[in-house]
Amino acid sequence: MPSNDLVNTAENYLHALCTEIANRCVGSVGNQQATDLFTEKMIQFGFRTVRSEFDCIDWSSGEPSLSVNGESYEAFVSPYSLGCEVKSPLSMASTIDELKKLAGSDRVLLLRGDIAREQLMPKNFTFYNPEEHQQIIALLESKKPSAIISATSRNPELAGGIYPFPLIEDGDFDIPSVYMTEKIGDKLSQQLGKLVNLRFEAQRVPSTGCNVIARKGSDPNGRIVIFSHIDAKMGTPGALDNASGVVVLLLLAELLQANQPAITIEIVALNGEDYYSAPGEMRYLADNPNQLQDVYLGINLDGAGYVDGDTAYSLYDCPLEIAEKIRDSFPARQGFIEGEQWYQSDHSLFLMHNRPALAITSEKFDYLSTFITHTEKDSPELADPEKLVDAAHALQKLLFTLDQVWVNSR
Ligand SMILES: [Zn+2]
């Protein structure tokens, strides 16, 4: 049983990050409040703390109005879309070939079926961007429809539990767009060639955000880095995604208060995992021109602490000596389980630079990403503060042991 004090602290942090702060989306006031809170705590716990800023946009929109011949259709504004007021005939494409054959720019274009089955990666998202997505975006930009309507179903891998999901979520793409369910899309598709009225307001406001980087120890040759992304998707309290990870970092920093490790310990609130252009991740890589070659172990927490099931850890390219220490520090009897590898979070930064990594999430990861992640359901009741305290203790033990291994290997 973890101490009551720390459990209370964990609960208070969750409340502060998910309830007192209304929204942690990159660029928002809430996001800045969250990074302020993190900075203040890291300084209080004796870490050398720097903030690394980047430009981003804060976005807001009104409700869309969409009708054909006086009949209304329910739709949602795509995040980061520009606003519009258009009256144009409806055209349609469900494959890349159909999109290629479309003529005329003064159209409202309905995308449905195959072409709309997965969320299109943003234009400037460089970490993962399939050729097919780039081709669709390039075709849309050359066809220049006056607006785009996408009809979508579910896409847990790229869009989380949100249904319908926005096909386009990209502040660098300038054709206004809305999205709707497949069912309403079917209905709308009957209106091919008819005049569509589509109107909504939206604003992209220039803003800033930052990563918060907190360090102890000063060995230039060895560093253990621990990430949690502090931002949340727009429209979700983001308790498991990823206030819970941030809470573990805050608890861990408190536990390390009196320690002076030999190896450098770097605790990072990354800011942008759930934002279309991953600005914090880009900033972090730019701040690390050595390609992370001094990283002895990279750790990432995302989706940890779900009330149901164990806390799952997974290893990536860990040398035997590190793997052994990880397994010792996360024992089954304390509610840890070694789970499958997964790649949809910030530990990918370590993997792309061939550094050993450890990712920590919940055993019910699949359920969460299909039904909870990125929805309004991701609220603090779903996070178990005791599990977060247990994870912080396990990490403290791991850091202590790895520090010894590091010292002995010098
Ligand atoms: Zn996340």
Tab-separated table of C-alpha atoms in Angstrom, residues 141-362:
chain	number	residue	atom	x	y	z
A	141	GLU	CA	-5.040	21.187	-52.813
A	142	SER	CA	-4.836	21.025	-56.605
A	143	LYS	CA	-8.598	20.430	-57.078
A	144	LYS	CA	-9.378	23.344	-54.738
A	145	PRO	CA	-12.940	22.483	-53.674
A	146	SER	CA	-14.573	25.396	-51.817
A	147	ALA	CA	-15.083	23.110	-48.820
A	148	ILE	CA	-14.710	19.444	-47.837
A	149	ILE	CA	-17.169	17.238	-45.981
A	150	SER	CA	-15.840	13.897	-44.782
A	151	ALA	CA	-18.018	10.994	-43.648
A	152	THR	CA	-16.100	8.702	-41.297
A	153	SER	CA	-16.529	5.756	-38.957
A	154	ARG	CA	-13.976	4.610	-36.349
A	155	ASN	CA	-10.196	4.743	-36.506
A	156	PRO	CA	-8.730	3.942	-33.064
A	157	GLU	CA	-5.127	3.788	-34.285
A	158	LEU	CA	-4.924	7.349	-35.573
A	159	ALA	CA	-7.933	9.074	-34.045
A	160	GLY	CA	-8.566	7.281	-30.717
A	161	GLY	CA	-12.111	6.611	-29.473
A	162	ILE	CA	-13.738	9.552	-31.213
A	163	TYR	CA	-16.672	8.776	-33.546
A	164	PRO	CA	-17.037	10.071	-36.172
A	165	PHE	CA	-13.415	11.218	-36.446
A	166	PRO	CA	-12.191	14.289	-38.340
A	167	LEU	CA	-10.560	13.084	-41.547
A	168	ILE	CA	-8.556	16.309	-41.614
A	169	GLU	CA	-6.990	17.834	-38.495
A	170	ASP	CA	-4.368	20.191	-39.802
A	171	GLY	CA	-3.657	23.873	-39.105
A	172	ASP	CA	-1.477	24.031	-42.246
A	173	PHE	CA	-4.254	22.907	-44.601
A	174	ASP	CA	-6.381	25.813	-45.785
A	175	ILE	CA	-9.488	24.288	-47.408
A	176	PRO	CA	-12.336	24.594	-44.867
A	177	SER	CA	-13.730	21.250	-43.766
A	178	VAL	CA	-16.343	19.515	-41.621
A	179	TYR	CA	-16.947	15.849	-40.809
A	180	MET	CA	-20.004	13.667	-40.143
A	181	THR	CA	-20.994	10.065	-39.514
A	182	GLU	CA	-21.005	7.567	-42.379
A	183	LYS	CA	-24.763	7.263	-42.003
A	184	ILE	CA	-25.427	10.966	-42.533
A	185	GLY	CA	-22.828	10.883	-45.314
A	186	ASP	CA	-24.911	8.185	-47.054
A	187	LYS	CA	-27.957	10.431	-46.859
A	188	LEU	CA	-26.057	13.452	-48.112
A	189	SER	CA	-24.606	11.465	-51.021
A	190	GLN	CA	-28.153	11.313	-52.488
A	191	GLN	CA	-27.881	15.064	-53.131
A	192	LEU	CA	-25.037	14.825	-55.655
A	193	GLY	CA	-24.967	17.903	-57.922
A	194	LYS	CA	-27.392	19.913	-55.740
A	195	LEU	CA	-26.402	23.198	-54.117
A	196	VAL	CA	-24.912	22.805	-50.640
A	197	ASN	CA	-25.017	25.641	-48.102
A	198	LEU	CA	-22.175	25.408	-45.631
A	199	ARG	CA	-21.304	28.096	-43.130
A	200	PHE	CA	-19.233	28.300	-39.950
A	201	GLU	CA	-16.863	30.634	-38.167
A	202	ALA	CA	-13.389	29.628	-37.049
A	203	GLN	CA	-10.237	31.399	-35.868
A	204	ARG	CA	-6.589	30.422	-35.827
A	205	VAL	CA	-4.884	32.623	-33.223
A	206	PRO	CA	-1.054	32.689	-33.006
A	207	SER	CA	0.099	31.393	-29.609
A	208	THR	CA	3.066	29.736	-27.908
A	209	GLY	CA	3.677	26.604	-25.884
A	210	CYS	CA	6.729	25.012	-24.263
A	211	ASN	CA	8.386	21.799	-23.201
A	212	VAL	CA	9.529	21.798	-19.589
A	213	ILE	CA	12.885	20.079	-19.051
A	214	ALA	CA	14.015	19.349	-15.481
A	215	ARG	CA	17.454	17.876	-14.687
A	216	LYS	CA	19.490	16.425	-11.855
A	217	GLY	CA	23.062	15.177	-12.103
A	218	SER	CA	25.497	16.543	-14.646
A	219	ASP	CA	27.239	13.642	-16.370
A	220	PRO	CA	27.559	14.705	-20.028
A	221	ASN	CA	28.019	11.065	-21.110
A	222	GLY	CA	24.943	9.438	-19.673
A	223	ARG	CA	21.338	10.501	-19.309
A	224	ILE	CA	18.096	8.801	-18.409
A	225	VAL	CA	15.202	10.698	-19.958
A	226	ILE	CA	11.607	10.343	-18.778
A	227	PHE	CA	8.806	11.778	-20.926
A	228	SER	CA	5.127	12.370	-20.353
A	229	HIS	CA	3.191	14.534	-22.769
A	230	ILE	CA	1.393	17.280	-20.903
A	231	ASP	CA	-0.969	18.377	-23.691
A	232	ALA	CA	-4.407	16.875	-24.247
A	233	LYS	CA	-6.605	16.561	-27.286
A	234	MET	CA	-9.159	19.327	-27.705
A	235	GLY	CA	-12.484	18.438	-26.057
A	236	THR	CA	-11.181	15.891	-23.540
A	237	PRO	CA	-10.136	16.207	-19.881
A	238	GLY	CA	-7.228	13.941	-20.873
A	239	ALA	CA	-6.953	12.162	-17.521
A	240	LEU	CA	-5.313	8.968	-18.795
A	241	ASP	CA	-4.068	10.740	-21.924
A	242	ASN	CA	-1.964	11.981	-20.327
A	243	ALA	CA	-2.454	13.803	-17.018
A	244	SER	CA	-1.741	10.460	-15.318
A	245	GLY	CA	1.752	10.339	-16.868
A	246	VAL	CA	2.452	13.906	-15.787
A	247	VAL	CA	1.293	13.069	-12.257
A	248	VAL	CA	3.779	10.162	-12.138
A	249	LEU	CA	6.579	12.565	-13.145
A	250	LEU	CA	5.559	15.031	-10.425
A	251	LEU	CA	5.464	12.264	-7.792
A	252	LEU	CA	8.788	10.882	-8.990
A	253	ALA	CA	10.403	14.328	-8.777
A	254	GLU	CA	9.221	14.605	-5.186
A	255	LEU	CA	10.642	11.158	-4.377
A	256	LEU	CA	13.978	12.179	-5.922
A	257	GLN	CA	14.110	15.458	-4.032
A	258	ALA	CA	16.987	14.465	-1.755
A	259	ASN	CA	18.926	12.386	-4.333
A	260	GLN	CA	22.079	13.434	-6.150
A	261	PRO	CA	22.463	10.860	-8.944
A	262	ALA	CA	25.721	10.408	-10.853
A	263	ILE	CA	24.007	9.823	-14.180
A	264	THR	CA	21.954	12.744	-15.482
A	265	ILE	CA	18.237	12.363	-14.832
A	266	GLU	CA	16.049	14.411	-17.172
A	267	ILE	CA	12.317	14.668	-16.554
A	268	VAL	CA	10.435	16.187	-19.485
A	269	ALA	CA	6.874	17.407	-19.897
A	270	LEU	CA	6.676	17.146	-23.682
A	271	ASN	CA	4.036	19.302	-25.273
A	272	GLY	CA	2.434	18.274	-28.527
A	273	GLU	CA	1.824	14.534	-28.736
A	274	ASP	CA	-1.860	15.194	-29.377
A	275	TYR	CA	-1.451	18.340	-31.505
A	276	TYR	CA	-1.469	18.126	-35.264
A	277	SER	CA	2.135	19.173	-35.873
A	278	ALA	CA	3.840	17.687	-32.770
A	279	PRO	CA	5.625	21.007	-32.041
A	280	GLY	CA	7.088	19.959	-28.671
A	281	GLU	CA	8.565	16.793	-30.149
A	282	MET	CA	10.124	18.781	-33.023
A	283	ARG	CA	11.455	21.335	-30.534
A	284	TYR	CA	12.941	18.599	-28.320
A	285	LEU	CA	14.789	17.037	-31.261
A	286	ALA	CA	16.079	20.458	-32.324
A	287	ASP	CA	17.288	21.019	-28.740
A	288	ASN	CA	19.181	17.693	-28.896
A	289	PRO	CA	21.460	17.945	-31.920
A	290	ASN	CA	23.525	15.025	-30.587
A	291	GLN	CA	20.689	12.737	-31.757
A	292	LEU	CA	20.104	11.555	-28.169
A	293	GLN	CA	23.287	9.463	-28.330
A	294	ASP	CA	23.975	10.028	-24.625
A	295	VAL	CA	20.581	8.564	-23.658
A	296	TYR	CA	21.246	5.459	-21.573
A	297	LEU	CA	17.533	4.705	-21.281
A	298	GLY	CA	14.487	6.629	-22.547
A	299	ILE	CA	11.229	6.196	-20.659
A	300	ASN	CA	7.763	7.320	-21.773
A	301	LEU	CA	4.477	7.248	-19.873
A	302	ASP	CA	1.183	7.524	-21.750
A	303	GLY	CA	-2.199	6.090	-20.779
A	304	ALA	CA	-1.013	4.696	-17.434
A	305	GLY	CA	-3.088	4.215	-14.267
A	306	TYR	CA	-6.434	2.975	-15.606
A	307	VAL	CA	-8.609	1.737	-12.719
A	308	ASP	CA	-9.130	-1.656	-14.348
A	309	GLY	CA	-6.209	-4.061	-14.929
A	310	ASP	CA	-2.473	-3.780	-14.306
A	311	THR	CA	0.099	-1.218	-15.336
A	312	ALA	CA	1.819	-2.516	-18.466
A	313	TYR	CA	5.452	-1.866	-19.359
A	314	SER	CA	7.167	-2.752	-22.634
A	315	LEU	CA	10.830	-2.785	-23.619
A	316	TYR	CA	12.471	-1.632	-26.857
A	317	ASP	CA	16.077	-2.471	-27.735
A	318	CYS	CA	17.125	-2.689	-24.087
A	319	PRO	CA	20.487	-4.359	-23.395
A	320	LEU	CA	20.175	-7.348	-21.058
A	321	GLU	CA	21.548	-5.523	-18.003
A	322	ILE	CA	18.920	-2.771	-18.351
A	323	ALA	CA	16.057	-5.165	-19.178
A	324	GLU	CA	16.827	-7.178	-16.058
A	325	LYS	CA	16.736	-4.107	-13.811
A	326	ILE	CA	13.451	-2.978	-15.365
A	327	ARG	CA	11.789	-6.348	-14.750
A	328	ASP	CA	13.076	-6.332	-11.139
A	329	SER	CA	11.670	-2.852	-10.558
A	330	PHE	CA	8.198	-3.607	-11.982
A	331	PRO	CA	7.184	-6.864	-10.267
A	332	ALA	CA	3.901	-8.645	-10.978
A	333	ARG	CA	3.030	-8.760	-7.278
A	334	GLN	CA	2.884	-4.946	-7.283
A	335	GLY	CA	0.478	-4.786	-10.197
A	336	PHE	CA	2.888	-4.594	-13.142
A	337	ILE	CA	2.767	-6.708	-16.235
A	338	GLU	CA	5.096	-6.881	-19.212
A	339	GLY	CA	2.867	-6.027	-22.175
A	340	GLU	CA	3.117	-5.904	-25.926
A	341	GLN	CA	5.161	-3.266	-27.706
A	342	TRP	CA	3.256	-0.310	-29.125
A	343	TYR	CA	4.462	2.703	-31.034
A	344	GLN	CA	1.842	5.485	-30.950
A	345	SER	CA	3.542	7.799	-28.479
A	346	ASP	CA	6.692	9.726	-27.665
A	347	HIS	CA	8.981	6.743	-27.010
A	348	SER	CA	9.149	6.683	-30.827
A	349	LEU	CA	11.633	9.593	-30.473
A	350	PHE	CA	14.055	7.221	-28.729
A	351	LEU	CA	13.399	4.389	-31.173
A	352	MET	CA	14.086	6.501	-34.254
A	353	HIS	CA	17.515	7.263	-32.768
A	354	ASN	CA	18.143	3.638	-31.808
A	355	ARG	CA	18.143	4.323	-28.092
A	356	PRO	CA	16.873	1.732	-25.571
A	357	ALA	CA	13.392	2.577	-24.354
A	358	LEU	CA	10.761	1.652	-21.805
A	359	ALA	CA	7.084	2.570	-22.317
A	360	ILE	CA	4.528	2.511	-19.528
A	361	THR	CA	0.768	2.367	-20.116
A	362	SER	CA	-2.283	0.408	-18.927
